[in-house]
Amino acid sequence: MRTNPERRQALLDGAIEVLAAEGARGLTFRAVDKQAGVPAGTASNYFANRDELLTQAGIRFYEVIAPSAEAMAQVSNGPRTKEHIAVLMREVVSRLESHRTAYLALLELRLEATRRPELRAVLTERVRADVEFNIRNHLASGLPGDADSVLLLYLALNWLIVEHLTLPGIFTEEQSLALIETAVERAIPG
Amino acid sequence: MRTNPERRQALLDGAIEVLAAEGARGLTFRAVDKQAGVPAGTASNYFANRDELLTQAGIRFYEVIAPSAEAMAQVSNGPRTKEHIAVLMREVVSRLESHRTAYLALLELRLEATRRPELRAVLTERVRADVEFNIRNHLASGLPGDADSVLLLYLALNWLIVEHLTLPGIFTEEQSLALIETAVERAIPG
């Protein structure tokens, strides 16, 4: 297997583009080579098989959407208020929506995971780590709200993003912002 | 176009099975004929083209998952309490999850809608009607909670179902039931 890190990353970013545009069924080594603009046969030198490519694309998603150091600092440095949590949640939704292709690719991977136990195991581990990190991070931050607040916001905001990305006509921008605010207001008791 | 209603419905149910099993890319007239166990060429006598088949499968989803008269009576006849709303929400989640194939097919259709404006328009209209019906129905029921309560539960429970159906290892059955109860408790003020 080849290991040039930039090349590998470009191939995974190509895989994410193909997944979002063509669905999991359209994800072939040939399509990834073409999308990444590399010679035919390159992807097959980096990934043992399609399962490996799907799994690594799922892991790459979390690198792509990772918050910047600046966004993380906002969590630690802002006031310990509900209003500030609403600001943070707006930032999360807007960041994930700005990675539209990657988010749609992850939804394709979740659906493909219903058919592939290996992919399901890797995504389960990755999502669980993400949820647990968010809970720990929130509880350590001194912001109001408990573990259930984090879980309820995780659930509601993920579907809000699905709605925006797949059926953007359901909620206007204004309704969405109001919904995020209400979600924070109610998810956090007291 | 042929119009035998039972045959048409069997074809759409076949389309839903194919969507869930193979993804939107796998949805061909031939695959639908085969899944529905009808002679090759039947589906193409009922649907003008693939867009029409996708669109009608989306509409069929809402027939498949419609609550029974008994479930609707539960809304009107139960006590006007948060506890009763939690019972109703558990029923909704469990009903949607019992239609696993149809729900996964609708997610495939949502992703396909990012590529097909006609499908997107039909799904947008159908989802909007569903959300508005739920709000009207809730407000008319005399149950506690406002329009935002309905919207927040709609968002949180849809993603909970996505989580269960695609990565069932994230939340245990017990955690899910507790999350539904907390979602109701907090989505409804007072």
CSV table of C-alpha atoms in Angstrom, one decimal:
chain,number,residue,atom,x,y,z
A,1,MET,CA,0.0,0.0,0.0
A,2,ARG,CA,1.2,3.5,-0.8
A,3,THR,CA,1.4,6.0,2.0
A,4,ASN,CA,2.0,9.6,0.7
A,5,PRO,CA,-0.3,11.4,3.2
A,6,GLU,CA,-1.3,14.3,0.9
A,7,ARG,CA,-2.1,12.0,-1.9
A,8,ARG,CA,-4.1,9.7,0.5
A,9,GLN,CA,-6.1,12.7,1.8
A,10,ALA,CA,-6.8,14.0,-1.7
A,11,LEU,CA,-8.2,10.5,-2.6
A,12,LEU,CA,-10.4,10.5,0.5
A,13,ASP,CA,-11.7,14.0,-0.3
A,14,GLY,CA,-12.4,12.7,-3.8
A,15,ALA,CA,-14.3,9.7,-2.3
A,16,ILE,CA,-16.4,12.2,-0.2
A,17,GLU,CA,-17.2,14.2,-3.4
A,18,VAL,CA,-18.2,11.0,-5.2
A,19,LEU,CA,-20.3,9.7,-2.3
A,20,ALA,CA,-22.3,13.0,-2.1
A,21,ALA,CA,-22.7,13.2,-5.9
A,22,GLU,CA,-23.3,9.6,-6.9
A,23,GLY,CA,-24.3,7.8,-3.7
A,24,ALA,CA,-22.4,4.8,-2.1
A,25,ARG,CA,-23.2,2.7,-5.2
A,26,GLY,CA,-21.3,5.1,-7.4
A,27,LEU,CA,-18.1,4.9,-5.2
A,28,THR,CA,-15.6,3.0,-7.3
A,29,PHE,CA,-11.8,3.2,-7.3
A,30,ARG,CA,-12.0,4.5,-10.9
A,31,ALA,CA,-14.5,7.3,-9.9
A,32,VAL,CA,-12.3,8.3,-7.0
A,33,ASP,CA,-9.2,8.5,-9.2
A,34,LYS,CA,-11.1,10.6,-11.7
A,35,GLN,CA,-12.5,12.9,-9.0
A,36,ALA,CA,-9.1,13.4,-7.4
A,37,GLY,CA,-7.4,14.0,-10.8
A,38,VAL,CA,-4.9,11.2,-10.4
A,39,PRO,CA,-3.8,8.4,-12.7
A,40,ALA,CA,-6.2,5.4,-13.0
A,41,GLY,CA,-5.1,2.8,-10.5
A,42,THR,CA,-3.9,5.2,-7.8
A,43,ALA,CA,-6.8,4.7,-5.3
A,44,SER,CA,-6.3,0.9,-5.5
A,45,ASN,CA,-2.7,1.4,-4.4
A,46,TYR,CA,-3.8,3.2,-1.3
A,47,PHE,CA,-6.9,1.2,-0.2
A,48,ALA,CA,-7.1,-2.6,0.0
A,49,ASN,CA,-10.7,-2.8,-1.1
A,50,ARG,CA,-14.0,-0.8,-1.3
A,51,ASP,CA,-14.8,-1.5,2.4
A,52,GLU,CA,-11.5,0.1,3.4
A,53,LEU,CA,-12.2,3.1,1.1
A,54,LEU,CA,-15.7,3.6,2.6
A,55,THR,CA,-14.4,3.2,6.2
A,56,GLN,CA,-11.6,5.7,5.7
A,57,ALA,CA,-13.9,8.2,4.0
A,58,GLY,CA,-16.1,8.0,7.2
A,59,ILE,CA,-13.0,8.8,9.4
A,60,ARG,CA,-11.9,11.6,7.0
A,61,PHE,CA,-15.4,13.2,7.5
A,62,TYR,CA,-14.5,13.9,11.1
A,63,GLU,CA,-11.2,15.6,10.2
A,64,VAL,CA,-12.9,17.7,7.5
A,65,ILE,CA,-15.6,19.0,9.9
A,66,ALA,CA,-13.4,19.4,13.0
A,67,PRO,CA,-13.8,22.8,14.6
A,68,SER,CA,-11.0,25.3,14.3
A,69,ALA,CA,-8.8,26.1,17.3
A,70,GLU,CA,-10.7,29.5,17.3
A,71,ALA,CA,-14.1,27.8,17.5
A,72,MET,CA,-12.9,25.5,20.3
A,73,ALA,CA,-11.5,28.6,22.2
A,74,GLN,CA,-15.0,30.1,21.9
A,75,VAL,CA,-16.4,27.2,24.0
A,76,SER,CA,-13.8,27.7,26.8
A,77,ASN,CA,-13.6,31.5,26.7
A,78,GLY,CA,-17.2,32.7,26.3
A,79,PRO,CA,-19.6,33.6,29.1
A,80,ARG,CA,-21.2,30.7,31.0
A,81,THR,CA,-24.7,31.4,29.7
A,82,LYS,CA,-27.5,29.9,27.7
A,83,GLU,CA,-27.2,32.8,25.2
A,84,HIS,CA,-23.6,31.8,24.6
A,85,ILE,CA,-24.6,28.2,24.1
A,86,ALA,CA,-27.0,29.4,21.4
A,87,VAL,CA,-24.1,31.2,19.7
A,88,LEU,CA,-22.0,28.0,19.8
A,89,MET,CA,-24.9,25.9,18.4
A,90,ARG,CA,-25.4,28.3,15.6
A,91,GLU,CA,-21.7,28.1,14.8
A,92,VAL,CA,-21.9,24.3,14.8
A,93,VAL,CA,-24.9,24.1,12.5
A,94,SER,CA,-23.4,26.7,10.2
A,95,ARG,CA,-20.0,24.9,10.1
A,96,LEU,CA,-21.5,21.5,9.3
A,97,GLU,CA,-23.7,23.1,6.6
A,98,SER,CA,-20.7,24.8,5.1
A,99,HIS,CA,-19.3,21.2,4.7
A,100,ARG,CA,-22.4,20.2,2.7
A,101,THR,CA,-20.7,17.6,0.6
A,102,ALA,CA,-19.0,15.9,3.5
A,103,TYR,CA,-22.2,15.8,5.5
A,104,LEU,CA,-24.2,14.3,2.6
A,105,ALA,CA,-21.4,11.8,2.1
A,106,LEU,CA,-21.7,10.8,5.8
A,107,LEU,CA,-25.4,10.2,5.4
A,108,GLU,CA,-24.7,8.0,2.3
A,109,LEU,CA,-22.1,6.1,4.5
A,110,ARG,CA,-24.7,5.7,7.3
A,111,LEU,CA,-27.1,4.1,4.8
A,112,GLU,CA,-24.4,2.0,3.3
A,113,ALA,CA,-23.5,0.9,6.9
A,114,THR,CA,-26.9,-0.8,7.1
A,115,ARG,CA,-25.5,-3.2,4.4
A,116,ARG,CA,-21.8,-3.5,5.7
A,117,PRO,CA,-21.1,-4.6,9.2
A,118,GLU,CA,-17.4,-3.5,9.1
A,119,LEU,CA,-18.4,0.1,8.1
A,120,ARG,CA,-21.1,0.0,10.7
A,121,ALA,CA,-18.6,-0.9,13.4
A,122,VAL,CA,-16.2,1.8,12.5
A,123,LEU,CA,-18.9,4.5,12.2
A,124,THR,CA,-20.5,3.4,15.5
A,125,GLU,CA,-17.1,3.8,17.3
A,126,ARG,CA,-16.5,7.2,15.7
A,127,VAL,CA,-20.0,8.6,16.4
A,128,ARG,CA,-19.9,7.3,20.0
A,129,ALA,CA,-16.5,8.9,20.5
A,130,ASP,CA,-17.9,12.2,19.1
A,131,VAL,CA,-21.0,12.1,21.3
A,132,GLU,CA,-18.9,11.3,24.4
A,133,PHE,CA,-16.4,14.0,23.7
A,134,ASN,CA,-19.2,16.5,23.3
A,135,ILE,CA,-20.7,15.5,26.7
A,136,ARG,CA,-17.4,15.5,28.5
A,137,ASN,CA,-16.4,18.8,26.9
A,138,HIS,CA,-19.7,20.5,27.8
A,139,LEU,CA,-19.6,19.2,31.4
A,140,ALA,CA,-16.0,20.4,31.9
A,141,SER,CA,-16.8,23.8,30.4
A,142,GLY,CA,-18.9,25.1,33.3
A,143,LEU,CA,-21.6,26.0,30.8
A,144,PRO,CA,-25.2,25.4,32.0
A,145,GLY,CA,-26.9,22.1,31.0
A,146,ASP,CA,-26.3,18.4,31.6
A,147,ALA,CA,-25.5,15.4,29.5
A,148,ASP,CA,-29.1,15.1,28.4
A,149,SER,CA,-29.0,18.7,27.1
A,150,VAL,CA,-26.0,17.8,24.9
A,151,LEU,CA,-27.8,14.7,23.6
A,152,LEU,CA,-31.0,16.5,22.9
A,153,LEU,CA,-29.2,19.3,21.0
A,154,TYR,CA,-27.2,16.6,19.1
A,155,LEU,CA,-30.4,14.9,18.0
A,156,ALA,CA,-32.4,18.1,17.1
A,157,LEU,CA,-29.6,19.9,15.3
A,158,ASN,CA,-28.5,16.9,13.3
A,159,TRP,CA,-32.0,16.5,11.8
A,160,LEU,CA,-32.2,20.3,11.3
A,161,ILE,CA,-29.1,20.0,9.2
A,162,VAL,CA,-30.5,17.0,7.3
A,163,GLU,CA,-33.6,19.1,6.6
A,164,HIS,CA,-31.6,22.1,5.3
A,165,LEU,CA,-29.3,20.0,3.1
A,166,THR,CA,-31.9,17.7,1.6
A,167,LEU,CA,-35.2,19.8,1.6
A,168,PRO,CA,-34.1,23.4,2.1
A,169,GLY,CA,-37.6,24.7,1.5
A,170,ILE,CA,-39.0,23.3,4.8
A,171,PHE,CA,-37.5,25.9,7.2
A,172,THR,CA,-36.5,29.4,6.3
A,173,GLU,CA,-33.2,30.8,7.6
A,174,GLU,CA,-35.1,32.8,10.1
A,175,GLN,CA,-37.2,29.9,11.4
A,176,SER,CA,-34.0,27.8,11.7
A,177,LEU,CA,-32.2,30.4,13.8
A,178,ALA,CA,-35.3,30.7,16.0
A,179,LEU,CA,-35.5,26.9,16.3
A,180,ILE,CA,-31.8,26.7,17.4
A,181,GLU,CA,-32.5,29.3,20.0
A,182,THR,CA,-35.6,27.5,21.3
A,183,ALA,CA,-33.8,24.1,21.3
A,184,VAL,CA,-31.1,25.6,23.5
A,185,GLU,CA,-33.6,27.4,25.7
A,186,ARG,CA,-35.6,24.2,26.4
A,187,ALA,CA,-32.8,21.5,26.3
A,188,ILE,CA,-31.1,23.3,29.2
A,189,PRO,CA,-33.2,23.1,32.3
A,190,GLY,CA,-33.5,26.1,34.7
B,1,MET,CA,-50.4,4.1,-18.3
B,2,ARG,CA,-52.0,1.1,-16.4
B,3,THR,CA,-54.0,1.9,-13.3
B,4,ASN,CA,-54.8,-1.3,-11.4
B,5,PRO,CA,-54.5,0.1,-7.8
B,6,GLU,CA,-53.3,-3.1,-6.1
B,7,ARG,CA,-50.7,-3.7,-8.8
B,8,ARG,CA,-49.5,-0.1,-8.6
B,9,GLN,CA,-49.2,-0.3,-4.8
B,10,ALA,CA,-47.3,-3.6,-5.0
B,11,LEU,CA,-44.8,-1.9,-7.5
B,12,LEU,CA,-44.3,1.1,-5.2
B,13,ASP,CA,-43.8,-1.3,-2.2
B,14,GLY,CA,-41.2,-3.1,-4.4
B,15,ALA,CA,-39.6,0.3,-5.2
B,16,ILE,CA,-39.3,1.0,-1.4
B,17,GLU,CA,-37.6,-2.4,-0.9
B,18,VAL,CA,-35.2,-1.8,-3.7
B,19,LEU,CA,-34.4,1.8,-2.4
B,20,ALA,CA,-33.6,0.5,1.1
B,21,ALA,CA,-31.6,-2.5,-0.2
B,22,GLU,CA,-29.7,-1.0,-3.1
B,23,GLY,CA,-29.9,2.8,-2.8
B,24,ALA,CA,-31.5,5.2,-5.2
B,25,ARG,CA,-28.9,4.3,-7.9
B,26,GLY,CA,-30.1,0.7,-7.8
B,27,LEU,CA,-33.7,1.7,-8.5
B,28,THR,CA,-34.5,0.6,-12.0
B,29,PHE,CA,-37.8,-0.5,-13.5
B,30,ARG,CA,-36.3,-4.0,-13.9
B,31,ALA,CA,-35.3,-4.2,-10.2
B,32,VAL,CA,-38.8,-3.1,-9.2
B,33,ASP,CA,-40.5,-5.7,-11.5
B,34,LYS,CA,-38.3,-8.4,-10.0
B,35,GLN,CA,-38.8,-7.3,-6.4
B,36,ALA,CA,-42.6,-7.1,-6.9
B,37,GLY,CA,-42.6,-10.5,-8.6
B,38,VAL,CA,-44.3,-9.2,-11.8
B,39,PRO,CA,-43.4,-9.7,-15.4
B,40,ALA,CA,-40.6,-7.6,-16.8
B,41,GLY,CA,-42.0,-4.4,-18.3
B,42,THR,CA,-44.8,-4.0,-15.8
B,43,ALA,CA,-43.4,-1.0,-13.9
B,44,SER,CA,-42.8,0.8,-17.1
B,45,ASN,CA,-46.5,0.5,-17.8
B,46,TYR,CA,-47.3,2.2,-14.6
B,47,PHE,CA,-44.7,5.0,-14.3
B,48,ALA,CA,-43.7,7.3,-17.1
B,49,ASN,CA,-40.0,7.5,-16.0
B,50,ARG,CA,-37.7,7.0,-13.1
B,51,ASP,CA,-38.5,10.5,-11.7
B,52,GLU,CA,-42.1,9.5,-11.5
B,53,LEU,CA,-41.3,6.2,-9.8
B,54,LEU,CA,-39.0,8.0,-7.2
B,55,THR,CA,-41.7,10.6,-6.5
B,56,GLN,CA,-44.5,8.2,-6.1
B,57,ALA,CA,-42.4,6.0,-3.8
B,58,GLY,CA,-41.9,9.1,-1.6
B,59,ILE,CA,-45.7,9.6,-1.5
B,60,ARG,CA,-46.2,5.9,-0.8
B,61,PHE,CA,-43.9,6.2,2.3
B,62,TYR,CA,-46.5,8.4,4.0
B,63,GLU,CA,-49.3,5.9,3.3
B,64,VAL,CA,-47.2,3.0,4.7
B,65,ILE,CA,-46.2,4.7,7.9
B,66,ALA,CA,-49.6,6.4,8.6
B,67,PRO,CA,-50.9,5.8,12.1
B,68,SER,CA,-53.8,3.4,12.6
B,69,ALA,CA,-57.2,4.8,13.6
B,70,GLU,CA,-56.4,3.3,17.0
B,71,ALA,CA,-53.2,5.3,17.3
B,72,MET,CA,-54.9,8.5,16.2
B,73,ALA,CA,-57.7,7.9,18.8
B,74,GLN,CA,-55.0,7.6,21.5
B,75,VAL,CA,-54.1,11.2,20.7
B,76,SER,CA,-57.6,12.5,21.1
B,77,ASN,CA,-58.7,10.2,24.0
B,78,GLY,CA,-55.8,10.1,26.4
B,79,PRO,CA,-55.2,12.4,29.4
B,80,ARG,CA,-54.0,15.9,28.6
B,81,THR,CA,-50.6,15.4,30.3
B,82,LYS,CA,-46.9,15.4,29.4
B,83,GLU,CA,-46.7,11.7,30.5
B,84,HIS,CA,-49.3,10.9,27.8
B,85,ILE,CA,-47.3,12.8,25.2
B,86,ALA,CA,-44.3,10.6,26.1
B,87,VAL,CA,-46.5,7.5,25.5
B,88,LEU,CA,-47.5,8.9,22.1
B,89,MET,CA,-43.9,9.8,21.2
B,90,ARG,CA,-42.8,6.3,22.1
B,91,GLU,CA,-45.5,5.0,19.9
B,92,VAL,CA,-44.5,7.2,17.0
B,93,VAL,CA,-40.8,6.2,17.2
B,94,SER,CA,-41.6,2.5,17.6
B,95,ARG,CA,-44.1,2.7,14.6
B,96,LEU,CA,-41.5,4.4,12.3
B,97,GLU,CA,-38.8,1.9,13.4
B,98,SER,CA,-41.2,-1.0,12.6
B,99,HIS,CA,-41.3,0.4,9.1
B,100,ARG,CA,-37.5,0.2,8.9
B,101,THR,CA,-37.3,-0.4,5.1
B,102,ALA,CA,-39.7,2.4,4.3
B,103,TYR,CA,-37.8,4.9,6.6
B,104,LEU,CA,-34.4,4.0,5.1
B,105,ALA,CA,-36.0,4.3,1.6
B,106,LEU,CA,-37.2,7.8,2.5
B,107,LEU,CA,-33.6,8.7,3.6
B,108,GLU,CA,-32.4,7.5,0.2
B,109,LEU,CA,-35.0,9.6,-1.5
B,110,ARG,CA,-34.0,12.7,0.5
B,111,LEU,CA,-30.4,12.2,-0.7
B,112,GLU,CA,-31.6,11.6,-4.2
B,113,ALA,CA,-33.6,14.8,-3.9
B,114,THR,CA,-30.4,16.8,-3.6
B,115,ARG,CA,-29.8,15.8,-7.3
B,116,ARG,CA,-33.5,15.9,-8.6
B,117,PRO,CA,-35.4,19.2,-8.3
B,118,GLU,CA,-38.8,17.5,-9.1
B,119,LEU,CA,-38.4,14.9,-6.4
B,120,ARG,CA,-37.2,17.7,-4.0
B,121,ALA,CA,-40.4,19.7,-4.7
B,122,VAL,CA,-42.7,16.8,-4.1
B,123,LEU,CA,-40.9,15.7,-0.9
B,124,THR,CA,-40.8,19.3,0.4
B,125,GLU,CA,-44.6,19.7,-0.1
B,126,ARG,CA,-45.2,16.3,1.6
B,127,VAL,CA,-42.9,16.9,4.6
B,128,ARG,CA,-44.3,20.4,5.1
B,129,ALA,CA,-47.9,19.1,5.0
B,130,ASP,CA,-46.8,16.5,7.6
B,131,VAL,CA,-45.2,19.0,9.9
B,132,GLU,CA,-48.1,21.4,9.6
B,133,PHE,CA,-50.6,18.6,10.3
B,134,ASN,CA,-48.7,17.6,13.4
B,135,ILE,CA,-48.7,21.1,14.7
B,136,ARG,CA,-52.4,21.7,14.0
B,137,ASN,CA,-53.3,18.4,15.4
B,138,HIS,CA,-51.3,19.0,18.6
B,139,LEU,CA,-52.7,22.5,19.2
B,140,ALA,CA,-56.3,21.2,18.6
B,141,SER,CA,-55.8,18.3,21.0
B,142,GLY,CA,-55.6,20.3,24.2
B,143,LEU,CA,-52.3,18.6,25.1
B,144,PRO,CA,-49.7,20.7,26.8
B,145,GLY,CA,-47.0,22.3,24.6
B,146,ASP,CA,-46.8,24.7,21.7
B,147,ALA,CA,-45.8,24.6,18.0
B,148,ASP,CA,-42.1,24.8,19.0
B,149,SER,CA,-42.6,21.7,21.2
B,150,VAL,CA,-43.9,19.8,18.2
B,151,LEU,CA,-41.0,21.0,16.0
B,152,LEU,CA,-38.3,20.2,18.6
B,153,LEU,CA,-39.8,16.7,19.0
B,154,TYR,CA,-40.0,16.3,15.3
B,155,LEU,CA,-36.3,17.1,14.9
B,156,ALA,CA,-35.0,15.1,17.9
B,157,LEU,CA,-37.0,12.0,17.3
B,158,ASN,CA,-36.2,11.8,13.6
B,159,TRP,CA,-32.5,11.8,14.3
B,160,LEU,CA,-33.0,9.3,17.1
B,161,ILE,CA,-34.7,7.0,14.5
B,162,VAL,CA,-31.8,7.6,12.0
B,163,GLU,CA,-29.4,6.6,14.8
B,164,HIS,CA,-31.3,3.4,15.6
B,165,LEU,CA,-31.7,2.3,12.0
B,166,THR,CA,-28.2,3.1,10.8
B,167,LEU,CA,-25.9,2.7,13.8
B,168,PRO,CA,-28.0,0.7,16.4
B,169,GLY,CA,-25.0,0.4,18.7
B,170,ILE,CA,-25.0,4.1,19.7
B,171,PHE,CA,-28.0,4.2,22.1
B,172,THR,CA,-29.3,1.2,24.0
B,173,GLU,CA,-33.1,0.6,24.1
B,174,GLU,CA,-33.1,1.8,27.7
B,175,GLN,CA,-31.2,5.0,26.8
B,176,SER,CA,-33.5,5.7,23.9
B,177,LEU,CA,-36.6,5.4,26.0
B,178,ALA,CA,-35.1,7.7,28.6
B,179,LEU,CA,-34.1,10.2,25.9
B,180,ILE,CA,-37.7,10.3,24.5
B,181,GLU,CA,-39.0,11.0,28.0
B,182,THR,CA,-36.5,13.8,28.5
B,183,ALA,CA,-37.1,15.2,25.1
B,184,VAL,CA,-40.8,15.5,25.9
B,185,GLU,CA,-40.2,16.8,29.4
B,186,ARG,CA,-38.0,19.6,28.1
B,187,ALA,CA,-39.6,20.4,24.8
B,188,ILE,CA,-42.8,21.2,26.6
B,189,PRO,CA,-42.4,24.3,28.8
B,190,GLY,CA,-44.0,24.5,32.3
